[in-house]
Coordinates of C-alpha atoms (C1' of nucleotides) in Angstrom, one line a residue:
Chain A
X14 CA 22.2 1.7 2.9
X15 CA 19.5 3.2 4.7
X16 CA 19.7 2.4 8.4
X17 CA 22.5 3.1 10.4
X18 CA 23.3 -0.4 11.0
X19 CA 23.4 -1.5 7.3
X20 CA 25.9 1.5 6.7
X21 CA 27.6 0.0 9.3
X22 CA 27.5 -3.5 8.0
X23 CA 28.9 -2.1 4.7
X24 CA 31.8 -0.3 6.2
X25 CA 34.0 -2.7 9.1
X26 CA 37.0 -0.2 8.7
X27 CA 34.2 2.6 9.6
X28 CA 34.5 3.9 13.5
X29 CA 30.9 2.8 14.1
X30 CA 31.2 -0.9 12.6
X31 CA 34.2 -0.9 15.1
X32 CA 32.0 0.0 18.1
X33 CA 29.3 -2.2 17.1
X34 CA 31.7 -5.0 16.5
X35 CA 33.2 -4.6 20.1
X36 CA 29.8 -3.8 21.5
X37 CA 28.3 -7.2 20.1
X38 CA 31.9 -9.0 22.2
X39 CA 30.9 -7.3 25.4
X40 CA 27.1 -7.2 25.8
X41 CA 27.2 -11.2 24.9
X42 CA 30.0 -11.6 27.7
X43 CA 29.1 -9.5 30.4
X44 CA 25.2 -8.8 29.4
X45 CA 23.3 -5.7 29.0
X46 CA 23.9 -4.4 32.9
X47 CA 27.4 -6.1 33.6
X48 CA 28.9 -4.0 30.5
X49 CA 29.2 -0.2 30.5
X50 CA 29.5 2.5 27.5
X51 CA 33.1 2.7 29.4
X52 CA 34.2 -0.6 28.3
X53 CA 33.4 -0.1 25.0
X54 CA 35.2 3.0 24.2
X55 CA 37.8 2.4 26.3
X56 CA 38.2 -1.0 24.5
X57 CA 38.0 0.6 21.2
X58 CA 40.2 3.9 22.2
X59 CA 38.0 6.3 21.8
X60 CA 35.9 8.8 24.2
X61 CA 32.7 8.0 25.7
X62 CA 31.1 10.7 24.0
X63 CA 32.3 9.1 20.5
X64 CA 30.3 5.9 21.0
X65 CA 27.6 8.2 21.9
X66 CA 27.6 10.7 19.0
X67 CA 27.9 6.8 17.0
X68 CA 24.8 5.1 18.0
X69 CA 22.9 7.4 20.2
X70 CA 22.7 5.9 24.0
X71 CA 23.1 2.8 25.3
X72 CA 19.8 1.2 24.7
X73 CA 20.1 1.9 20.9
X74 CA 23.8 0.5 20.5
X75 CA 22.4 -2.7 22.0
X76 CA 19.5 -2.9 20.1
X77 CA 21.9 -2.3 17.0
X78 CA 23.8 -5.5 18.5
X79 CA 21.0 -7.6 18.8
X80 CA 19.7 -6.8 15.0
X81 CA 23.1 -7.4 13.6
X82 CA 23.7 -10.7 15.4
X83 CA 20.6 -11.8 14.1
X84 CA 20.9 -10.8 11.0
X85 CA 24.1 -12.9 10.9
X86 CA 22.3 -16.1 12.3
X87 CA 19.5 -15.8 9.9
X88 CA 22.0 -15.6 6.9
X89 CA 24.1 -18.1 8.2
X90 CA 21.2 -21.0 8.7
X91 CA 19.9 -19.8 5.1
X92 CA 23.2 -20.9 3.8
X93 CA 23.2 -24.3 6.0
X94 CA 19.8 -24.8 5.1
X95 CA 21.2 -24.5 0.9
X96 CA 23.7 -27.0 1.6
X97 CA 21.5 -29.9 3.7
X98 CA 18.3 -29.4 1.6
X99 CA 16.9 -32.8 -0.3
X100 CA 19.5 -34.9 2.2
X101 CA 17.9 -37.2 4.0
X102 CA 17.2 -36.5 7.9
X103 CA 20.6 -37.8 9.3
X104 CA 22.8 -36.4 7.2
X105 CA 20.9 -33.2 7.2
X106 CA 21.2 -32.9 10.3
X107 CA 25.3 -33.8 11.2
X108 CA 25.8 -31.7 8.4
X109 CA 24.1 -28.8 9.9
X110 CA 25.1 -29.7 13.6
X111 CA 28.6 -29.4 12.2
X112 CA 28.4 -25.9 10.3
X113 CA 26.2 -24.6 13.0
X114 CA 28.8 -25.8 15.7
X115 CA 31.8 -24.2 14.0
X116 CA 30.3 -21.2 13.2
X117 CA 28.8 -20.2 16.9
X118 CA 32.3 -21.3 18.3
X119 CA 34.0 -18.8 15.5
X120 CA 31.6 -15.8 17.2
X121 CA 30.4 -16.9 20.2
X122 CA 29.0 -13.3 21.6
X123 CA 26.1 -15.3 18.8
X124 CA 25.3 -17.7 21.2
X125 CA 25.7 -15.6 24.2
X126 CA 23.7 -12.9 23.3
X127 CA 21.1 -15.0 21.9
X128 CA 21.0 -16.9 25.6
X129 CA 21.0 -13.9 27.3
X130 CA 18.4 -12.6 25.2
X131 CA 16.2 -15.6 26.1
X132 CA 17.1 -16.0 30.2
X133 CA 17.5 -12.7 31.2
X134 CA 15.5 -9.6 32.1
X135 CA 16.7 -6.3 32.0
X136 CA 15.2 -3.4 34.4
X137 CA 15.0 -1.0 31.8
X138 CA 12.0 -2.4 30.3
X139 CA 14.1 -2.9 26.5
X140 CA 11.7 -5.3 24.7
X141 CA 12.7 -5.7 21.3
X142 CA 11.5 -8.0 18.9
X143 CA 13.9 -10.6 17.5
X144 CA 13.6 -11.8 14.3
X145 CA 12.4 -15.8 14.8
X146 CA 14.1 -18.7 13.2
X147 CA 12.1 -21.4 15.0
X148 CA 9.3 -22.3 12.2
X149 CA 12.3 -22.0 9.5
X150 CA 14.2 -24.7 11.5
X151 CA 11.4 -27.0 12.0
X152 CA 10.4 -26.9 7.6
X153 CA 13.9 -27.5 7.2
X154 CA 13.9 -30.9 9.2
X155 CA 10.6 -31.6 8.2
X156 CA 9.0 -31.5 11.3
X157 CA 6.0 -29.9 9.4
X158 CA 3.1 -31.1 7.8
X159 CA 2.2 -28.4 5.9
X160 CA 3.9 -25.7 5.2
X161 CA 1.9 -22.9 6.8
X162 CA 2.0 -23.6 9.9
X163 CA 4.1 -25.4 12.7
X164 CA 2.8 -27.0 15.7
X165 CA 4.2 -26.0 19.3
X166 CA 5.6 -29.5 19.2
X167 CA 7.8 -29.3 16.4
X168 CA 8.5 -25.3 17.5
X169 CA 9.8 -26.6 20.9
X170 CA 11.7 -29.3 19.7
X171 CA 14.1 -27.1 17.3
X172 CA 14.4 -24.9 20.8
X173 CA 16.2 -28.3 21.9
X174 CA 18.0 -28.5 19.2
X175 CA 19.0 -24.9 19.1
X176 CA 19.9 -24.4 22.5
X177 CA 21.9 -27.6 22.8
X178 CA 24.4 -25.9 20.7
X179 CA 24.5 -22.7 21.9
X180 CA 24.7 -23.6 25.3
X181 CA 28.0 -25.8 24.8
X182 CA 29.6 -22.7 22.6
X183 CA 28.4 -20.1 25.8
X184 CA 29.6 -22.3 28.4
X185 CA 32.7 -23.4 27.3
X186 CA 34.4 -21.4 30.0
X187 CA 32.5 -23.4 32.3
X188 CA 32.7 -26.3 31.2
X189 CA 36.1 -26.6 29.4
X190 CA 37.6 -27.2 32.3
X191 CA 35.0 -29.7 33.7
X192 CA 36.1 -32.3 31.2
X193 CA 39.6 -30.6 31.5
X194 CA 40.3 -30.5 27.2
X195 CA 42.3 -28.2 25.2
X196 CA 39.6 -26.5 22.7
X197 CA 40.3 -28.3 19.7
X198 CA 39.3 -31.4 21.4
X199 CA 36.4 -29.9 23.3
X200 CA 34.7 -28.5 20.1
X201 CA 35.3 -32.1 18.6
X202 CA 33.8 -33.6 21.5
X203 CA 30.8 -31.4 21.6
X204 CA 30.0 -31.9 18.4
X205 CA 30.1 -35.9 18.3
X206 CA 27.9 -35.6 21.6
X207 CA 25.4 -33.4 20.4
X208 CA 25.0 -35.4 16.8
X209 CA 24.9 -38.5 19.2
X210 CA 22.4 -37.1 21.3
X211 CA 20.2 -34.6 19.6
X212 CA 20.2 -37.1 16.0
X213 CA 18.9 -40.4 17.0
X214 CA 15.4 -39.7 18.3
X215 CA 14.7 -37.9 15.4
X216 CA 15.7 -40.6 12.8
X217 CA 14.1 -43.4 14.3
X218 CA 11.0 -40.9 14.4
X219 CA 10.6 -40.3 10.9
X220 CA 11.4 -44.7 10.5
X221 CA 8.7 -45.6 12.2
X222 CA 6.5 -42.9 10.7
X223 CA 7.7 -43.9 7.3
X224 CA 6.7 -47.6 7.9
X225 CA 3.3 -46.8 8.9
Chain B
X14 CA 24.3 -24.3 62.4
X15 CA 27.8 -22.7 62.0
X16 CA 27.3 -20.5 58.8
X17 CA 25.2 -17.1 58.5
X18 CA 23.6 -19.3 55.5
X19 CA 22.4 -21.9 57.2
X20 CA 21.2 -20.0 60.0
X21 CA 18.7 -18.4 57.5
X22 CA 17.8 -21.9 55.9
X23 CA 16.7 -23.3 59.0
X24 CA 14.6 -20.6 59.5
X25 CA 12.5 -19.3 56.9
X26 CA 10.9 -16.6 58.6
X27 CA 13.9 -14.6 59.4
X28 CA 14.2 -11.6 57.9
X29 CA 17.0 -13.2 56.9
X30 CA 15.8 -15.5 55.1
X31 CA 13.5 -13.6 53.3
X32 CA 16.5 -11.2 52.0
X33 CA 18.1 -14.3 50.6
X34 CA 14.9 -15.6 49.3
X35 CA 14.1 -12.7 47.9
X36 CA 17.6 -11.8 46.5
X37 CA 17.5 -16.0 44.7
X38 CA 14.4 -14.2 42.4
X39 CA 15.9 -11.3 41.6
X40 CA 19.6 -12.1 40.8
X41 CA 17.4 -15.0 38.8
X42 CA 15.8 -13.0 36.5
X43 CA 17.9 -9.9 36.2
X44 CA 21.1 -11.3 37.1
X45 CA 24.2 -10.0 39.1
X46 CA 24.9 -6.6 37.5
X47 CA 20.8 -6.1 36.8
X48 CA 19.7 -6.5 40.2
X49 CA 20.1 -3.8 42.6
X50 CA 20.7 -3.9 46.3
X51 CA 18.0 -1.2 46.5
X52 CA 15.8 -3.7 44.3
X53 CA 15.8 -6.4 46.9
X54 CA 15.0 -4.0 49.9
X55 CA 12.5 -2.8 48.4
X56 CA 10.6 -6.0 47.9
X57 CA 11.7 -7.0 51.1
X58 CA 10.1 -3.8 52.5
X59 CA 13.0 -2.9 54.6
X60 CA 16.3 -0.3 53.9
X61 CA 19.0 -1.8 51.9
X62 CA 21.2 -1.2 55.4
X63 CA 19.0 -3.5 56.8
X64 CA 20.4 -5.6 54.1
X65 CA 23.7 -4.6 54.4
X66 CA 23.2 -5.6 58.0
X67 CA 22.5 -9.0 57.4
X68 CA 24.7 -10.3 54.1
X69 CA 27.3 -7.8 54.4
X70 CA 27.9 -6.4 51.1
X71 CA 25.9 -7.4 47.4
X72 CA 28.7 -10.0 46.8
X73 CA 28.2 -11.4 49.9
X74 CA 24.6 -11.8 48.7
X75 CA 24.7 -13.0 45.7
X76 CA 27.5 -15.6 46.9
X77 CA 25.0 -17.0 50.0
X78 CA 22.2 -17.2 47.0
X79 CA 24.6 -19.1 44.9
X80 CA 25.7 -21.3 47.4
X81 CA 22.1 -21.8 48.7
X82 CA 20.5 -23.2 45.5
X83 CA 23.0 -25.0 44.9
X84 CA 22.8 -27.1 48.5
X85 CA 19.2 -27.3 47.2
X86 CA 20.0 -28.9 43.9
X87 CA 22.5 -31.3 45.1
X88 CA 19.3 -32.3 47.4
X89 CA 17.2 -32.9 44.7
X90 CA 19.1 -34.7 43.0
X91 CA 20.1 -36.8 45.6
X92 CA 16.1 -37.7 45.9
X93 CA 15.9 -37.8 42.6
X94 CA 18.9 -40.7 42.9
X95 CA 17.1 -42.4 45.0
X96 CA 13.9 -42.5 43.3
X97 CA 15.1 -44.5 40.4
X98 CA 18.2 -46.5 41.6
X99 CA 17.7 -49.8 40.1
X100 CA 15.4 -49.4 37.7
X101 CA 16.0 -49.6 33.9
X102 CA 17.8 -47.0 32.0
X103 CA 14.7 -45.5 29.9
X104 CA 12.6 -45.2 33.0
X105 CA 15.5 -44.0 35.0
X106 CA 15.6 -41.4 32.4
X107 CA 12.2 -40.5 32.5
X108 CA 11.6 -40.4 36.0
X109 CA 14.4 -38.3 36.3
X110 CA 13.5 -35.9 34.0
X111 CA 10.0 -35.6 34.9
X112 CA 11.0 -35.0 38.6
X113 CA 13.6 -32.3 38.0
X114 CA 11.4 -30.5 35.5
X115 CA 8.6 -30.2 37.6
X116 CA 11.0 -29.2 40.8
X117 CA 12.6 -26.4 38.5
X118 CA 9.3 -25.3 37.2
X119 CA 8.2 -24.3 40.6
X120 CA 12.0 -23.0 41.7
X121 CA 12.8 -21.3 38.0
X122 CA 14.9 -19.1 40.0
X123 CA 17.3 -22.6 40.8
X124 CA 17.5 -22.8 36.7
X125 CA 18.3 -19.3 35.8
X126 CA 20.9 -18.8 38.6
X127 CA 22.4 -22.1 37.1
X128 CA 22.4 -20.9 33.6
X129 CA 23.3 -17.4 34.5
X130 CA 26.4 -18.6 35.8
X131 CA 27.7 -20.7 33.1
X132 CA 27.4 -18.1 30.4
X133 CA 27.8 -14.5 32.0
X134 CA 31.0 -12.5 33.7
X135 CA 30.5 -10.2 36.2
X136 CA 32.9 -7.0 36.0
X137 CA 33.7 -7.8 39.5
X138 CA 35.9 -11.1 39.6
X139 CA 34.3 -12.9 41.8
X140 CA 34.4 -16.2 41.3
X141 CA 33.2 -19.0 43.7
X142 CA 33.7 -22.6 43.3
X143 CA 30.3 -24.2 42.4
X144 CA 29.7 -27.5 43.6
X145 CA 29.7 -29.6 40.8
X146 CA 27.0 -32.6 39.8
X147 CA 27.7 -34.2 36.6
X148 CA 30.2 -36.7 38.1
X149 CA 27.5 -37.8 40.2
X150 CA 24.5 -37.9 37.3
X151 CA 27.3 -39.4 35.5
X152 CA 27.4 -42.6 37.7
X153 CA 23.2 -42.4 37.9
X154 CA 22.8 -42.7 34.3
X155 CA 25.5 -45.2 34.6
X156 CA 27.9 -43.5 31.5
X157 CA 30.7 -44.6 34.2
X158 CA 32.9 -47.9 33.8
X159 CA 34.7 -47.9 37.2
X160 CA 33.7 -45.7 40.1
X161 CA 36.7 -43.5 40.1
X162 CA 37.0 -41.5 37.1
X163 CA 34.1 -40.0 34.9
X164 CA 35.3 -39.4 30.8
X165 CA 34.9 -36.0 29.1
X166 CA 32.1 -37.4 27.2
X167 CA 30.7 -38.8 29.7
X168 CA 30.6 -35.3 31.3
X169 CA 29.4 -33.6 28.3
X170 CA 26.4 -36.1 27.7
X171 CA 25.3 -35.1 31.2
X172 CA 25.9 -31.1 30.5
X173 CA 23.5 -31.8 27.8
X174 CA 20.9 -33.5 29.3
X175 CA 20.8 -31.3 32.5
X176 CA 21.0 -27.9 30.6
X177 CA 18.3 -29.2 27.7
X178 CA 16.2 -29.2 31.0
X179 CA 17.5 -25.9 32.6
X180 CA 16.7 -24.2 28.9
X181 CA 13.1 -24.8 28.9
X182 CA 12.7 -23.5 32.2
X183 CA 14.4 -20.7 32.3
X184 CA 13.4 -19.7 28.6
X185 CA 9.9 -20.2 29.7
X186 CA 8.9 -15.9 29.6
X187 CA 10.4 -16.1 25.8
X188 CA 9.3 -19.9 24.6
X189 CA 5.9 -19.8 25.3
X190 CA 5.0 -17.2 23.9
X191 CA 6.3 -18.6 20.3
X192 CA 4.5 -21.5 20.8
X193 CA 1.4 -19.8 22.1
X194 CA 0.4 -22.3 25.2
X195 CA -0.8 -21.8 29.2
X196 CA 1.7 -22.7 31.6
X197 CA 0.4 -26.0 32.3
X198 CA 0.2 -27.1 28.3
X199 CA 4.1 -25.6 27.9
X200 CA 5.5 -27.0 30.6
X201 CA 3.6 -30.6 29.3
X202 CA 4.9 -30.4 26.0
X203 CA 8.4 -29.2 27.2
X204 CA 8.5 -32.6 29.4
X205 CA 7.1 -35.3 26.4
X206 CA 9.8 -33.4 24.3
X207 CA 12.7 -33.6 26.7
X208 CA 11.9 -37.3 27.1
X209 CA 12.1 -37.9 23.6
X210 CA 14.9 -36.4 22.2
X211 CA 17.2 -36.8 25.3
X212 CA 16.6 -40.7 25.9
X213 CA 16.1 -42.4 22.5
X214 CA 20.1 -42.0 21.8
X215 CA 20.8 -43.5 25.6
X216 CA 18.6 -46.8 25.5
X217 CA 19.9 -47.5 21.9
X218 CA 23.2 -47.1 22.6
X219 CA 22.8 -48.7 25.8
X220 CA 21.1 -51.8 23.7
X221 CA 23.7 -52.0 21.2
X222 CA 26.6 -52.8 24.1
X223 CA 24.6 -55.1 26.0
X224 CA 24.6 -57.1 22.8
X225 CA 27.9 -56.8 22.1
Chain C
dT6 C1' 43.7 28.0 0.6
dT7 C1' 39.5 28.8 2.7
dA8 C1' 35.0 27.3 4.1
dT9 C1' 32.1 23.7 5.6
dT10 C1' 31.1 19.4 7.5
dT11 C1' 32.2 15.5 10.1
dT12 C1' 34.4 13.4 13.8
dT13 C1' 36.7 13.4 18.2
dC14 C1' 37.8 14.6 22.8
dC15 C1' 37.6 17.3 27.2
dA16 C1' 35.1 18.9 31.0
dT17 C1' 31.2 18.4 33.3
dC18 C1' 26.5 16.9 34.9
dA19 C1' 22.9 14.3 36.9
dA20 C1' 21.2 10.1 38.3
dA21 C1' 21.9 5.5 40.0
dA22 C1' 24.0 2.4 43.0
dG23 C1' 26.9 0.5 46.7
dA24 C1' 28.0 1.4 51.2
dT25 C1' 28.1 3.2 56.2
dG26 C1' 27.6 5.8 60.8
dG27 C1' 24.7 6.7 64.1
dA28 C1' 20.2 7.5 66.0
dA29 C1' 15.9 5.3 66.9
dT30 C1' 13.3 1.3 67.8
dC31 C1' 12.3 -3.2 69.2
dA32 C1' 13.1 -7.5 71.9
dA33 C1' 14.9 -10.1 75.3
dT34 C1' 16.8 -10.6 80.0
dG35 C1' 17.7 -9.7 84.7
Chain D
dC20 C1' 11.1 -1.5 85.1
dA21 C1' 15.7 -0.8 83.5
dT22 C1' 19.5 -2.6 80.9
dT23 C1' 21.5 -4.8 77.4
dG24 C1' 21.8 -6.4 72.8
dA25 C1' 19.9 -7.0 68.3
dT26 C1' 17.5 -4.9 64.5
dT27 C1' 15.9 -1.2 61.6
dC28 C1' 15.8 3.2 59.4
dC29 C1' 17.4 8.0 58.1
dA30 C1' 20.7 10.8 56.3
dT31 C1' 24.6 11.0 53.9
dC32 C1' 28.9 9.8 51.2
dT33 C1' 31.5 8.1 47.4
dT34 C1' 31.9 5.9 43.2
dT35 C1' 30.1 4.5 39.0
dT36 C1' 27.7 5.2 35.0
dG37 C1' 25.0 7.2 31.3
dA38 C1' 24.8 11.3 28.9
dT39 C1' 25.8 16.1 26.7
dG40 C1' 27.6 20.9 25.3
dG41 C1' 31.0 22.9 23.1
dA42 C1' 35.8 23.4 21.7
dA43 C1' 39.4 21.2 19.0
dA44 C1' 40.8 18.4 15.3
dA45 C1' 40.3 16.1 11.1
dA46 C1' 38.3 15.3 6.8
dT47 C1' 35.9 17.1 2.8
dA48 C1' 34.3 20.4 -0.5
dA49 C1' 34.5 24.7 -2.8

DNA sequence: TTATTTTTCCATCAAAAGATGGAATCAATG
DNA sequence: CATTGATTCCATCTTTTGATGGAAAAATAA
């Protein structure tokens, strides 16, 4: 209830939970830079000067993006991680490929603004922190010997995970019409590829490791 | 010999050339709408008209810079093709993925230029044809029955593979930091971790219908 | 209803960014 | 050297974009 955001949160038939909700569409497809404070209101029928009296300039309403779209990936894979936890590694892991996929491909601006966020520089120097999932990922696959800490190997191998999926839900535009499906068959086949890829390596890992 | 672009390839020390060289780093890291004409000139030292002189307008630009890394892709992984024709699919694999990492690493720009085209719009529709590579990785990682036609999931396994790489080095100013290594350590790790998630899944498969 | 607060829009500004004409400079050629 | 052509810069323009003050309108409270 505090922050300006959360009140936002609460509220979606509020003005501002509007703006931010078109905001969040916007800055994932056409980036910080490639959208203006123009789009926005003129998406959401209002003045510029609305947006502005809103959420403050255009640095803060993206900042307000970024926080909320985390906040929604971190509550999302706390509820995937419920659901998987005490499977073993394979199903754990369709099971969350799955939810993860058809989640990101519900709200994409997710994945895009999360890949913009890690790929792209903007000029004014906008460094937020963002709220990291990496180490959460890796206990929940077990890629961790203890629980305190997680070694770059593990960290950089849920990146691979990660990304895999968002990059298929972000580029769909692209590469829809490479493989030339309609996009109830190119989220199915995304899905099988990425379980057949990104599984595998992992289970026959934790075999061997389980035989020695 | 014919085109404005490859005038400035075959010489590098045109000014050019170092416009367009210059332009490939910044439309890299701060993409299309985040890089400024007046950016560019300014590294290059000379007046954007001088820019303007050259490549005509900043879509001009930015298409030549497109256009240019691709040319250079499609020539690496031609080399790359050549490199490990024959040889069996794990090393194939491997080879392969320890040659394009290392090429990317030292051309990140090739990466985030790649990247930044499949998941961002530009307000300005401008949209040129990319030449396109999976077909031909396709057929190299031999995921093709007959030589004609390439599958959708065929095409998809090779998105995967190629962007996994792409991901790592273009993520590199926000990865390393999380996992808290030198360049040389990161880009290491990023290369034994690429190699085994993204090839277990192909050998086994590739096992299990030799058999059959 | 009236007063007060909140929200919205209109008019407008200033800075940033893309673009260009034309003068000045430099390089090559006869 | 003088002439021609290519290159570069300066000054300037226009459009876009972020931002704001203050009036109008709408909502809320008294």
């Amino acid at each position: 209830m505090a922050t300006p955001l959360e009140k936002a949160r609460k509220d979606p038939e509020s003005m501002k939970a509007r703006i931010l909700h078109i905001a969040r569409r916007f800055f994932g497809e056409y980036g910080y830079h490639g959208t203006t404070t123009r789009m926005i209101a003129k998406e959401a029928g209002i003045d510029i000067s609305t947006l502005h009296y809103h959420w403050g300039d255009k640095k803060d309403l993206y900042e307000a993006v970024i926080v909320d779209i985390n906040k929604d990936l971190g509550q999302k894979l706390m509820a995937v991680e419920k659901r998987i936890h005490g499977l073993p590694l394979d199903q754990r892991m369709a099971i969350a490929i799955d939810a993860m996929t058809d989640y990101l491909f519900k709200f994409p601006e997710v994945s895009n603004l999360v890949l913009f966020h890690y790929f792209n520089k903007t000029r004014d120097a906008l460094d937020l922190r963002v709220p990291e999932f990496t180490a959460d990922i890796a206990r929940s696959m077990g890629l961790t010997r203890d629980r305190k800490t997680t070694s770059p190997r593990a960290k950089i191998e849920v990146l691979a995970v990660m990304n895999a999926i968002h990059n298929f839900i972000s580029g769909e535009k692209f590469f829809r019409p490479i493989v030339n499906l309609n996009r109830k068959d190119y989220i199915s086949i995304v899905k099988e590829t990425l379980k057949f890829v990104l599984i595998g390596s992992f289970v026959e890992r934790e075999k061997k490791q389980k035989s020695s």
